[in-house]
Amino acid sequence: MTHTKHARERRMWRLLIRVFASVQPQRNLKAAVVHRSHLSASSAPASSVPGFVLKPTMEHKLYRPPPDVRGMTCLDKEAFTQTISVPALRVPTRVLNKVVKSLKKSTIQRPGVPRVLQEKEEGSDFRLVLLDPHRVTSPTSFSEAEAEALRSFSVSQELQHYDLRLTYDNLKSEEVLEAVLPQGQDVTSSFSRVGHIAHMNLRDHQLPYKNLIGQVIMDKNPGVTCVVNKTNTIDSTYRNFKMEMLAGEENMVAKVRENGVAYEFDFSRVYWNPRLSTEHQRVVQLVKRGDTVFDVFAGVGPFAIPAARSGANVVANDLNPESYRWLQHNCKLNKVESKVRTFNLDGRAFIQGPVKQELPALLKKKDVIHVVMNLPALALEFLDAFRGLLHREHVCEESLPTVHCYGFSKDNEPETDVVKRASSSLGFPVEERCSVHFVRNVAPNKDMMCVTFTLPKEVLFSSDHEQTESSSEPPPKRQKCEEATGST
């Protein structure tokens, strides 16, 4: 059996993640401190720069938010306005571009704040280059290379003192949120981007500030016009979850591109995870022109449609009527509707129906067959649907289907765990005939894995007697997905 190469390293990382999570509430994001100033660089013209005075030395000042914004739940942008003192160099216009290039690590980097300003006197042959007060506090703060560049351009290293007016527009999202949320609590500005939608998973202590957080995320991320928060785990039969609007327009129909393929879907009614684009691409690259792909839990098509575009014949299924509808829509959108046959069935019904009907002819032709089962919360349990699926007679056993089955694991040995569960469901050991791929860590001590194996003939084929016994068993439980985060 071939496992992933770095299992030991991943176990160590999971331990570190748990340790980090335990101290996370005490984290102080010192990098997100806030400065302020007299010139609103986002609004004042460069020709008018008040507040410029000469000072041979200057005190190092950090960006500090006004204390009265702490605990704010309704966003007041004006309350963030503040003046800060920043260092500056007076640079001749003839060498301006070369100096800015040489000092790119030391110049001020703020949203909406220009690094170069015109002097107060009109017609001056000098410009002010604003510097980062975190990096430059005195003429000796420049690196050796920067100091040498300034000398070569005959630019004095004497620092000027400049009052700069910063507003809400000049702050980063994490700076705003750190200033507002209670001190000492975890601050997050991370989200998943799905088209124009920003999808967040807020923690309990952040919920009183949820609308403010939503507005800040929308303000600071161009193209985001809708911010939502997930309000429960994915526990429905159809793999969607409840969400609440935090800010913006209530338009849930997203348009995204993944690996060069266009998709459209109602994000509130289907499942889509932008973090799986690499995994989608990895599996699709295993599929060649003329292969056949059975996608048991197809969603809106992130495996099925790229596979069809690569020249494969695809049979795709999803139980969710909305996913099925958008799957068909996306096939037409990408002009592969003639290469993809779609079904709206339970996973077992799909395997024991369309898959069972198609397999004999494909095996006789020795076609390459892939079966993709991406429902990591439950897919391993569906492998029993392959037991005794076909008669042995008149079928070639040389080109048996390759199964790519996903599963979550909280075990310290996730590779061993998913293979053991796959073997149990199949009723046949696959330890010596499979490979396991680590997909992603979805939570502390919870990994998403993909186990790939050739479907054993001992599982797929059975005698008439075995099939009769199998058919007399009670019908399987209806497909239901619990905690399916990370699927599709």
Short mmCIF file of C-alpha atoms in Angstrom, two decimals:
data_model
loop_
_atom_site.label_atom_id
_atom_site.label_comp_id
_atom_site.label_asym_id
_atom_site.label_seq_id
_atom_site.Cartn_x
_atom_site.Cartn_y
_atom_site.Cartn_z
CA MET A 1 0.00 0.00 0.00
CA THR A 2 1.36 3.43 -0.94
CA HIS A 3 0.68 6.17 1.62
CA THR A 4 1.46 9.88 1.38
CA LYS A 5 5.14 10.58 1.92
CA HIS A 6 4.88 13.03 4.77
CA ALA A 7 2.44 11.46 7.23
CA ARG A 8 4.76 12.05 10.18
CA GLU A 9 5.17 15.72 9.31
CA ARG A 10 1.40 16.18 9.05
CA ARG A 11 0.90 14.64 12.49
CA MET A 12 3.41 17.14 13.85
CA TRP A 13 1.61 20.01 12.10
CA ARG A 14 -1.73 18.90 13.54
CA LEU A 15 -0.18 18.97 17.01
CA LEU A 16 1.18 22.45 16.38
CA ILE A 17 -2.22 23.60 15.12
CA ARG A 18 -3.88 22.40 18.33
CA VAL A 19 -1.25 24.17 20.44
CA PHE A 20 -1.65 27.35 18.39
CA ALA A 21 -5.46 27.20 18.70
CA SER A 22 -5.15 27.00 22.49
CA VAL A 23 -3.22 30.29 22.68
CA GLN A 24 -4.99 32.03 19.82
CA PRO A 25 -7.40 34.10 21.99
CA GLN A 26 -4.34 35.74 23.67
CA ARG A 27 -2.82 36.82 20.38
CA ASN A 28 -2.12 40.51 19.96
CA LEU A 29 -1.87 41.55 16.33
CA LYS A 30 0.92 44.05 16.79
CA ALA A 31 1.38 44.31 13.04
CA ALA A 32 -2.04 45.86 12.70
CA VAL A 33 -1.50 49.08 14.60
CA VAL A 34 -2.86 52.27 13.11
CA HIS A 35 -1.37 55.77 12.45
CA ARG A 36 -3.18 59.00 11.39
CA SER A 37 -2.62 62.48 9.81
CA HIS A 38 -3.46 66.01 8.57
CA LEU A 39 -3.44 65.24 4.87
CA SER A 40 -6.15 62.88 3.66
CA ALA A 41 -4.07 61.30 0.92
CA SER A 42 -7.18 59.79 -0.57
CA SER A 43 -8.83 63.19 -1.04
CA ALA A 44 -6.33 66.09 -0.91
CA PRO A 45 -4.56 67.07 -4.14
CA ALA A 46 -0.81 66.46 -4.31
CA SER A 47 -0.19 70.16 -4.96
CA SER A 48 -1.43 71.09 -1.47
CA VAL A 49 0.52 69.49 1.36
CA PRO A 50 0.00 71.29 4.69
CA GLY A 51 1.83 70.46 7.87
CA PHE A 52 5.35 70.18 6.51
CA VAL A 53 8.11 71.18 8.94
CA LEU A 54 11.83 70.44 9.14
CA LYS A 55 13.08 68.42 12.11
CA PRO A 56 16.54 66.88 12.32
CA THR A 57 15.29 63.99 14.47
CA MET A 58 11.89 62.46 15.13
CA GLU A 59 10.20 60.18 17.61
CA HIS A 60 9.12 56.74 16.36
CA LYS A 61 5.32 56.55 16.42
CA LEU A 62 3.10 53.55 15.83
CA TYR A 63 -0.29 53.53 14.12
CA ARG A 64 -2.72 53.68 17.03
CA PRO A 65 -6.51 53.63 16.60
CA PRO A 66 -8.56 56.14 18.59
CA PRO A 67 -9.68 54.47 21.83
CA ASP A 68 -13.31 55.49 21.35
CA VAL A 69 -13.81 53.07 18.43
CA ARG A 70 -13.38 50.06 20.75
CA GLY A 71 -16.68 48.19 21.06
CA MET A 72 -18.28 49.93 18.06
CA THR A 73 -21.08 47.80 16.55
CA CYS A 74 -22.38 50.26 13.95
CA LEU A 75 -19.63 51.42 11.62
CA ASP A 76 -18.74 55.11 11.97
CA LYS A 77 -16.02 55.72 9.40
CA GLU A 78 -15.31 59.28 10.56
CA ALA A 79 -14.32 58.03 14.01
CA PHE A 80 -11.19 56.42 12.56
CA THR A 81 -9.73 59.71 11.26
CA GLN A 82 -6.42 60.50 12.93
CA THR A 83 -3.19 62.40 12.34
CA ILE A 84 0.18 60.67 12.53
CA SER A 85 3.73 61.88 12.12
CA VAL A 86 5.76 60.09 9.45
CA PRO A 87 9.36 60.51 8.34
CA ALA A 88 10.06 61.83 4.83
CA LEU A 89 13.00 62.50 2.54
CA ARG A 90 13.34 65.56 0.35
CA VAL A 91 14.33 64.22 -3.07
CA PRO A 92 15.21 66.09 -6.32
CA THR A 93 12.73 65.29 -9.10
CA ARG A 94 15.57 64.33 -11.48
CA VAL A 95 16.41 61.22 -9.39
CA LEU A 96 12.96 60.65 -7.88
CA ASN A 97 12.11 57.39 -9.65
CA LYS A 98 15.51 55.86 -8.90
CA VAL A 99 15.31 56.81 -5.23
CA VAL A 100 11.77 55.42 -4.82
CA LYS A 101 12.89 52.18 -6.43
CA SER A 102 15.92 51.95 -4.12
CA LEU A 103 13.78 52.60 -1.03
CA LYS A 104 10.80 50.40 -1.93
CA LYS A 105 11.15 48.42 1.33
CA SER A 106 11.23 51.57 3.46
CA THR A 107 8.55 53.75 1.86
CA ILE A 108 5.11 53.98 3.43
CA GLN A 109 2.64 51.31 2.32
CA ARG A 110 -0.90 52.34 3.14
CA PRO A 111 -4.10 51.87 1.09
CA GLY A 112 -4.83 55.10 -0.76
CA VAL A 113 -1.71 56.89 0.52
CA PRO A 114 0.76 58.04 -2.17
CA ARG A 115 4.43 57.53 -1.40
CA VAL A 116 5.42 60.75 -3.18
CA LEU A 117 3.98 64.22 -2.47
CA GLN A 118 4.69 67.65 -3.94
CA GLU A 119 6.22 70.27 -1.70
CA LYS A 120 4.14 73.16 -0.46
CA GLU A 121 5.94 75.67 -2.65
CA GLU A 122 4.74 75.52 -6.25
CA GLY A 123 7.38 74.98 -8.89
CA SER A 124 9.77 73.26 -6.49
CA ASP A 125 12.23 70.82 -7.99
CA PHE A 126 11.91 68.58 -4.94
CA ARG A 127 9.37 66.00 -3.84
CA LEU A 128 8.67 64.39 -0.48
CA VAL A 129 9.07 60.62 -0.27
CA LEU A 130 7.05 59.34 2.70
CA LEU A 131 8.69 56.60 4.74
CA ASP A 132 7.33 53.85 6.97
CA PRO A 133 7.70 54.93 10.62
CA HIS A 134 7.95 51.29 11.63
CA ARG A 135 11.15 50.90 9.61
CA VAL A 136 12.71 54.36 9.59
CA THR A 137 13.14 56.35 12.82
CA SER A 138 16.52 58.01 12.15
CA PRO A 139 19.06 58.40 9.33
CA THR A 140 20.81 55.27 10.61
CA SER A 141 17.68 53.16 9.99
CA PHE A 142 18.45 52.77 6.28
CA SER A 143 20.12 49.57 5.19
CA GLU A 144 23.66 49.74 3.86
CA ALA A 145 22.39 49.35 0.29
CA GLU A 146 19.77 52.09 0.76
CA ALA A 147 22.28 54.48 2.31
CA GLU A 148 24.73 53.87 -0.52
CA ALA A 149 21.98 54.54 -3.09
CA LEU A 150 21.07 57.83 -1.41
CA ARG A 151 24.71 58.92 -1.40
CA SER A 152 25.11 58.01 -5.07
CA PHE A 153 22.08 60.17 -5.95
CA SER A 154 23.31 63.02 -3.70
CA VAL A 155 20.17 62.82 -1.54
CA SER A 156 20.50 63.95 2.05
CA GLN A 157 19.55 61.34 4.66
CA GLU A 158 18.21 64.06 6.93
CA LEU A 159 14.66 63.12 7.87
CA GLN A 160 11.77 65.53 7.66
CA HIS A 161 8.73 65.38 9.94
CA TYR A 162 5.42 65.23 8.08
CA ASP A 163 1.90 65.20 9.53
CA LEU A 164 -0.28 62.82 7.57
CA ARG A 165 -4.04 62.55 7.96
CA LEU A 166 -5.32 58.99 7.71
CA THR A 167 -8.96 58.05 7.33
CA TYR A 168 -10.95 54.82 7.37
CA ASP A 169 -10.18 54.45 3.66
CA ASN A 170 -6.45 54.24 4.41
CA LEU A 171 -6.79 51.37 6.89
CA LYS A 172 -6.68 47.65 6.23
CA SER A 173 -9.58 45.45 7.26
CA GLU A 174 -7.63 43.71 10.02
CA GLU A 175 -6.60 47.08 11.47
CA VAL A 176 -10.20 48.26 11.64
CA LEU A 177 -11.41 45.02 13.21
CA GLU A 178 -8.56 44.88 15.73
CA ALA A 179 -9.43 48.43 16.79
CA VAL A 180 -13.13 47.61 17.25
CA LEU A 181 -13.26 44.11 18.73
CA PRO A 182 -12.61 43.57 22.44
CA GLN A 183 -8.92 43.63 23.26
CA GLY A 184 -7.29 40.23 23.70
CA GLN A 185 -9.87 38.36 21.62
CA ASP A 186 -9.17 36.69 18.30
CA VAL A 187 -9.49 39.00 15.31
CA THR A 188 -10.19 37.52 11.91
CA SER A 189 -10.70 39.09 8.52
CA SER A 190 -10.44 35.83 6.57
CA PHE A 191 -13.21 34.56 4.33
CA SER A 192 -13.87 32.35 1.33
CA ARG A 193 -14.50 34.23 -1.90
CA VAL A 194 -17.21 32.78 -4.14
CA GLY A 195 -17.69 35.19 -7.02
CA HIS A 196 -19.06 38.41 -5.55
CA ILE A 197 -19.85 36.67 -2.23
CA ALA A 198 -17.58 36.70 0.82
CA HIS A 199 -18.41 33.71 3.02
CA MET A 200 -17.37 33.92 6.69
CA ASN A 201 -17.45 31.56 9.67
CA LEU A 202 -17.64 33.95 12.60
CA ARG A 203 -16.96 32.84 16.16
CA ASP A 204 -19.35 33.49 19.02
CA HIS A 205 -17.43 36.47 20.42
CA GLN A 206 -17.54 38.14 16.99
CA LEU A 207 -21.30 37.85 16.49
CA PRO A 208 -22.21 41.14 18.26
CA TYR A 209 -20.06 42.88 15.63
CA LYS A 210 -21.17 40.79 12.66
CA ASN A 211 -22.78 43.57 10.61
CA LEU A 212 -19.82 45.88 11.13
CA ILE A 213 -17.45 43.06 10.16
CA GLY A 214 -19.49 42.42 7.01
CA GLN A 215 -19.40 46.08 6.02
CA VAL A 216 -15.63 46.29 6.56
CA ILE A 217 -14.99 43.16 4.49
CA MET A 218 -17.10 44.55 1.67
CA ASP A 219 -15.44 47.99 1.84
CA LYS A 220 -11.91 46.61 1.78
CA ASN A 221 -12.28 43.94 -0.93
CA PRO A 222 -13.08 45.24 -4.42
CA GLY A 223 -15.68 43.12 -6.20
CA VAL A 224 -17.29 41.82 -3.00
CA THR A 225 -20.89 43.04 -2.95
CA CYS A 226 -22.37 40.48 -0.54
CA VAL A 227 -21.07 39.15 2.79
CA VAL A 228 -22.67 36.12 4.49
CA ASN A 229 -22.03 34.16 7.65
CA LYS A 230 -22.60 30.42 7.97
CA THR A 231 -25.01 29.77 10.83
CA ASN A 232 -24.86 25.98 11.06
CA THR A 233 -22.87 22.96 9.95
CA ILE A 234 -23.61 21.17 6.70
CA ASP A 235 -26.08 18.62 7.98
CA SER A 236 -28.74 18.38 5.30
CA THR A 237 -29.31 15.73 2.71
CA TYR A 238 -28.44 18.24 0.02
CA ARG A 239 -25.10 19.47 1.45
CA ASN A 240 -26.07 23.13 1.80
CA PHE A 241 -26.10 25.21 4.96
CA LYS A 242 -28.04 28.08 6.45
CA MET A 243 -26.48 31.51 6.18
CA GLU A 244 -27.29 35.06 7.19
CA MET A 245 -26.64 38.28 5.34
CA LEU A 246 -24.12 40.56 7.01
CA ALA A 247 -23.79 43.29 4.39
CA GLY A 248 -24.51 44.14 0.77
CA GLU A 249 -27.02 42.93 -1.79
CA GLU A 250 -28.95 39.71 -1.27
CA ASN A 251 -27.89 38.08 -4.53
CA MET A 252 -26.80 34.47 -4.00
CA VAL A 253 -26.25 33.52 -7.66
CA ALA A 254 -22.47 33.41 -7.98
CA LYS A 255 -20.34 33.35 -11.11
CA VAL A 256 -16.90 31.87 -10.64
CA ARG A 257 -14.01 30.55 -12.71
CA GLU A 258 -11.94 27.60 -11.52
CA ASN A 259 -9.03 26.21 -13.52
CA GLY A 260 -10.28 28.01 -16.62
CA VAL A 261 -13.86 26.70 -16.34
CA ALA A 262 -16.90 28.91 -15.73
CA TYR A 263 -19.56 27.95 -13.17
CA GLU A 264 -22.79 29.57 -12.07
CA PHE A 265 -24.92 28.48 -9.11
CA ASP A 266 -27.07 29.64 -6.20
CA PHE A 267 -24.57 29.54 -3.34
CA SER A 268 -27.36 29.36 -0.75
CA ARG A 269 -28.75 26.13 -2.21
CA VAL A 270 -25.73 24.11 -3.37
CA TYR A 271 -22.28 23.27 -2.03
CA TRP A 272 -19.15 24.92 -3.39
CA ASN A 273 -15.70 25.06 -1.80
CA PRO A 274 -13.10 27.29 -3.50
CA ARG A 275 -10.34 25.63 -1.47
CA LEU A 276 -10.65 22.44 -3.52
CA SER A 277 -9.62 23.81 -6.92
CA THR A 278 -6.19 22.13 -6.73
CA GLU A 279 -7.74 18.78 -5.86
CA HIS A 280 -10.25 19.06 -8.69
CA GLN A 281 -7.40 19.75 -11.09
CA ARG A 282 -5.25 16.89 -9.72
CA VAL A 283 -7.91 14.25 -10.37
CA VAL A 284 -9.02 15.67 -13.74
CA GLN A 285 -5.40 15.52 -14.94
CA LEU A 286 -5.52 11.74 -14.41
CA VAL A 287 -8.34 11.51 -16.95
CA LYS A 288 -7.44 11.15 -20.64
CA ARG A 289 -9.40 11.65 -23.84
CA GLY A 290 -11.77 8.72 -24.40
CA ASP A 291 -11.89 7.69 -20.72
CA THR A 292 -15.22 7.32 -18.94
CA VAL A 293 -15.88 9.12 -15.65
CA PHE A 294 -18.70 8.27 -13.24
CA ASP A 295 -19.12 11.19 -10.81
CA VAL A 296 -21.31 9.87 -7.99
CA PHE A 297 -21.64 13.12 -6.01
CA ALA A 298 -21.10 15.65 -8.79
CA GLY A 299 -22.38 18.86 -7.21
CA VAL A 300 -22.45 21.62 -9.82
CA GLY A 301 -19.73 19.93 -11.86
CA PRO A 302 -16.17 20.78 -10.67
CA PHE A 303 -14.94 17.29 -11.61
CA ALA A 304 -17.42 16.39 -14.34
CA ILE A 305 -17.17 19.46 -16.56
CA PRO A 306 -13.34 19.74 -16.72
CA ALA A 307 -13.17 15.99 -17.40
CA ALA A 308 -15.64 16.39 -20.28
CA ARG A 309 -13.63 19.34 -21.62
CA SER A 310 -10.55 17.10 -21.67
CA GLY A 311 -12.37 14.64 -23.94
CA ALA A 312 -13.77 12.14 -21.45
CA ASN A 313 -17.27 10.70 -21.51
CA VAL A 314 -18.92 11.67 -18.23
CA VAL A 315 -21.90 10.30 -16.33
CA ALA A 316 -22.62 12.68 -13.44
CA ASN A 317 -25.08 12.48 -10.57
CA ASP A 318 -26.23 14.51 -7.58
CA LEU A 319 -29.10 14.02 -5.19
CA ASN A 320 -29.72 17.73 -4.63
CA PRO A 321 -32.25 18.94 -7.26
CA GLU A 322 -30.63 22.39 -7.22
CA SER A 323 -27.15 20.98 -7.78
CA TYR A 324 -28.55 18.80 -10.57
CA ARG A 325 -30.15 21.85 -12.21
CA TRP A 326 -26.98 23.95 -12.01
CA LEU A 327 -24.91 20.98 -13.19
CA GLN A 328 -26.99 20.87 -16.35
CA HIS A 329 -26.75 24.66 -16.67
CA ASN A 330 -22.96 24.59 -16.33
CA CYS A 331 -22.65 21.81 -18.90
CA LYS A 332 -24.44 24.07 -21.39
CA LEU A 333 -22.45 27.10 -20.27
CA ASN A 334 -19.21 25.24 -21.08
CA LYS A 335 -20.61 23.58 -24.21
CA VAL A 336 -20.11 19.99 -22.98
CA GLU A 337 -23.75 18.96 -22.63
CA SER A 338 -23.23 16.31 -25.35
CA LYS A 339 -20.37 14.78 -23.33
CA VAL A 340 -22.11 14.67 -19.94
CA ARG A 341 -25.18 12.63 -19.02
CA THR A 342 -26.73 13.82 -15.78
CA PHE A 343 -28.81 12.09 -13.11
CA ASN A 344 -30.65 13.22 -9.99
CA LEU A 345 -30.40 10.09 -7.81
CA ASP A 346 -29.23 8.89 -4.43
CA GLY A 347 -25.58 7.78 -4.61
CA ARG A 348 -26.33 4.07 -4.14
CA ALA A 349 -29.18 4.20 -6.62
CA PHE A 350 -26.79 5.79 -9.14
CA ILE A 351 -24.16 3.07 -8.64
CA GLN A 352 -26.71 0.24 -8.76
CA GLY A 353 -28.54 1.83 -11.70
CA PRO A 354 -26.69 3.81 -14.41
CA VAL A 355 -23.20 2.66 -13.34
CA LYS A 356 -24.24 -1.00 -13.28
CA GLN A 357 -25.89 -0.66 -16.70
CA GLU A 358 -22.88 1.04 -18.32
CA LEU A 359 -20.02 -0.99 -16.86
CA PRO A 360 -20.32 -4.31 -18.79
CA ALA A 361 -20.00 -2.69 -22.21
CA LEU A 362 -17.14 -0.46 -21.05
CA LEU A 363 -15.27 -3.41 -19.55
CA LYS A 364 -15.67 -5.43 -22.73
CA LYS A 365 -14.13 -2.58 -24.72
CA LYS A 366 -11.32 -2.34 -22.13
CA ASP A 367 -12.04 1.38 -21.67
CA VAL A 368 -10.34 3.29 -18.87
CA ILE A 369 -12.94 3.98 -16.19
CA HIS A 370 -12.78 6.41 -13.26
CA VAL A 371 -15.31 6.59 -10.41
CA VAL A 372 -15.16 9.83 -8.39
CA MET A 373 -16.84 9.79 -4.97
CA ASN A 374 -16.41 13.21 -3.37
CA LEU A 375 -18.68 13.25 -0.34
CA PRO A 376 -16.01 13.03 2.36
CA ALA A 377 -18.42 12.75 5.30
CA LEU A 378 -20.03 9.58 3.90
CA ALA A 379 -18.51 8.41 0.61
CA LEU A 380 -16.53 5.56 2.20
CA GLU A 381 -19.80 4.07 3.45
CA PHE A 382 -21.17 4.02 -0.11
CA LEU A 383 -18.44 1.66 -1.34
CA ASP A 384 -20.58 -1.32 -0.29
CA ALA A 385 -22.85 -0.52 -3.24
CA PHE A 386 -20.19 -2.10 -5.52
CA ARG A 387 -20.41 -5.50 -3.83
CA GLY A 388 -21.59 -8.07 -6.34
CA LEU A 389 -22.63 -5.35 -8.78
CA LEU A 390 -21.92 -7.37 -11.95
CA HIS A 391 -22.07 -10.94 -13.29
CA ARG A 392 -18.67 -12.45 -14.01
CA GLU A 393 -19.69 -13.89 -17.37
CA HIS A 394 -18.68 -12.22 -20.66
CA VAL A 395 -16.90 -9.33 -18.97
CA CYS A 396 -13.21 -8.50 -19.33
CA GLU A 397 -11.43 -8.18 -16.00
CA GLU A 398 -8.29 -6.53 -17.38
CA SER A 399 -9.48 -2.92 -17.13
CA LEU A 400 -11.38 -2.58 -13.87
CA PRO A 401 -12.58 0.85 -12.67
CA THR A 402 -10.29 3.16 -10.70
CA VAL A 403 -12.08 4.61 -7.68
CA HIS A 404 -11.19 7.97 -6.13
CA CYS A 405 -13.05 8.04 -2.81
CA TYR A 406 -12.86 10.91 -0.31
CA GLY A 407 -13.15 10.77 3.44
CA PHE A 408 -12.61 12.80 6.59
CA SER A 409 -10.43 11.45 9.35
CA LYS A 410 -9.76 12.59 12.91
CA ASP A 411 -7.39 9.70 13.50
CA ASN A 412 -3.71 10.22 14.33
CA GLU A 413 -2.99 7.95 11.34
CA PRO A 414 -5.48 9.30 8.78
CA GLU A 415 -4.04 7.29 5.85
CA THR A 416 -4.42 4.01 7.74
CA ASP A 417 -7.86 5.04 9.00
CA VAL A 418 -9.43 5.80 5.61
CA VAL A 419 -7.97 2.64 4.03
CA LYS A 420 -9.30 0.53 6.89
CA ARG A 421 -12.76 2.05 6.51
CA ALA A 422 -12.69 1.58 2.73
CA SER A 423 -11.74 -2.08 3.16
CA SER A 424 -14.51 -2.59 5.70
CA SER A 425 -17.14 -1.09 3.39
CA LEU A 426 -15.94 -3.09 0.40
CA GLY A 427 -15.71 -6.30 2.43
CA PHE A 428 -12.27 -6.82 0.93
CA PRO A 429 -8.79 -5.59 1.97
CA VAL A 430 -7.27 -2.90 -0.26
CA GLU A 431 -4.26 -2.06 1.94
CA GLU A 432 -1.79 -3.48 -0.58
CA ARG A 433 -3.46 -2.09 -3.69
CA CYS A 434 -4.27 1.55 -3.02
CA SER A 435 -2.72 5.00 -2.65
CA VAL A 436 -3.77 7.74 -0.26
CA HIS A 437 -3.55 11.46 -1.03
CA PHE A 438 -3.75 14.16 1.65
CA VAL A 439 -6.15 16.84 0.36
CA ARG A 440 -6.33 19.44 3.12
CA ASN A 441 -6.67 20.02 6.84
CA VAL A 442 -10.25 21.19 7.36
CA ALA A 443 -10.05 21.73 11.13
CA PRO A 444 -7.66 21.00 13.99
CA ASN A 445 -7.16 17.23 13.99
CA LYS A 446 -9.46 16.71 11.00
CA ASP A 447 -8.06 15.87 7.58
CA MET A 448 -9.65 15.34 4.19
CA MET A 449 -8.11 12.37 2.38
CA CYS A 450 -8.55 10.68 -1.00
CA VAL A 451 -8.01 6.94 -1.26
CA THR A 452 -7.51 5.65 -4.83
CA PHE A 453 -7.65 1.99 -5.81
CA THR A 454 -8.61 -0.35 -8.60
CA LEU A 455 -11.99 -1.84 -7.76
CA PRO A 456 -11.20 -5.49 -6.84
CA LYS A 457 -12.80 -8.11 -9.05
CA GLU A 458 -13.59 -10.04 -5.86
CA VAL A 459 -15.88 -7.13 -4.90
CA LEU A 460 -17.33 -6.15 -8.27
CA PHE A 461 -18.24 -9.61 -9.58
CA SER A 462 -20.48 -12.20 -8.00
CA SER A 463 -22.38 -15.32 -8.89
CA ASP A 464 -26.12 -15.30 -9.51
CA HIS A 465 -26.55 -16.79 -6.03
CA GLU A 466 -24.62 -13.92 -4.40
CA GLN A 467 -26.55 -11.31 -6.35
CA THR A 468 -29.85 -12.88 -5.35
CA GLU A 469 -28.81 -12.78 -1.70
CA SER A 470 -27.66 -9.18 -2.11
CA SER A 471 -30.92 -8.14 -3.74
CA SER A 472 -32.91 -9.63 -0.84
CA GLU A 473 -31.25 -7.32 1.66
CA PRO A 474 -33.28 -4.37 2.93
CA PRO A 475 -32.88 -1.17 0.89
CA PRO A 476 -29.99 1.08 1.97
CA LYS A 477 -30.48 4.20 4.00
CA ARG A 478 -31.16 7.37 2.07
CA GLN A 479 -28.09 9.44 1.45
CA LYS A 480 -27.64 12.01 4.18
CA CYS A 481 -24.66 14.25 4.68
CA GLU A 482 -23.47 15.39 8.09
CA GLU A 483 -20.48 17.67 8.58
CA ALA A 484 -19.62 17.48 4.88
CA THR A 485 -17.38 20.53 5.02
CA GLY A 486 -14.78 20.28 2.28
CA SER A 487 -16.77 18.21 -0.20
CA THR A 488 -17.28 18.87 -3.89
#
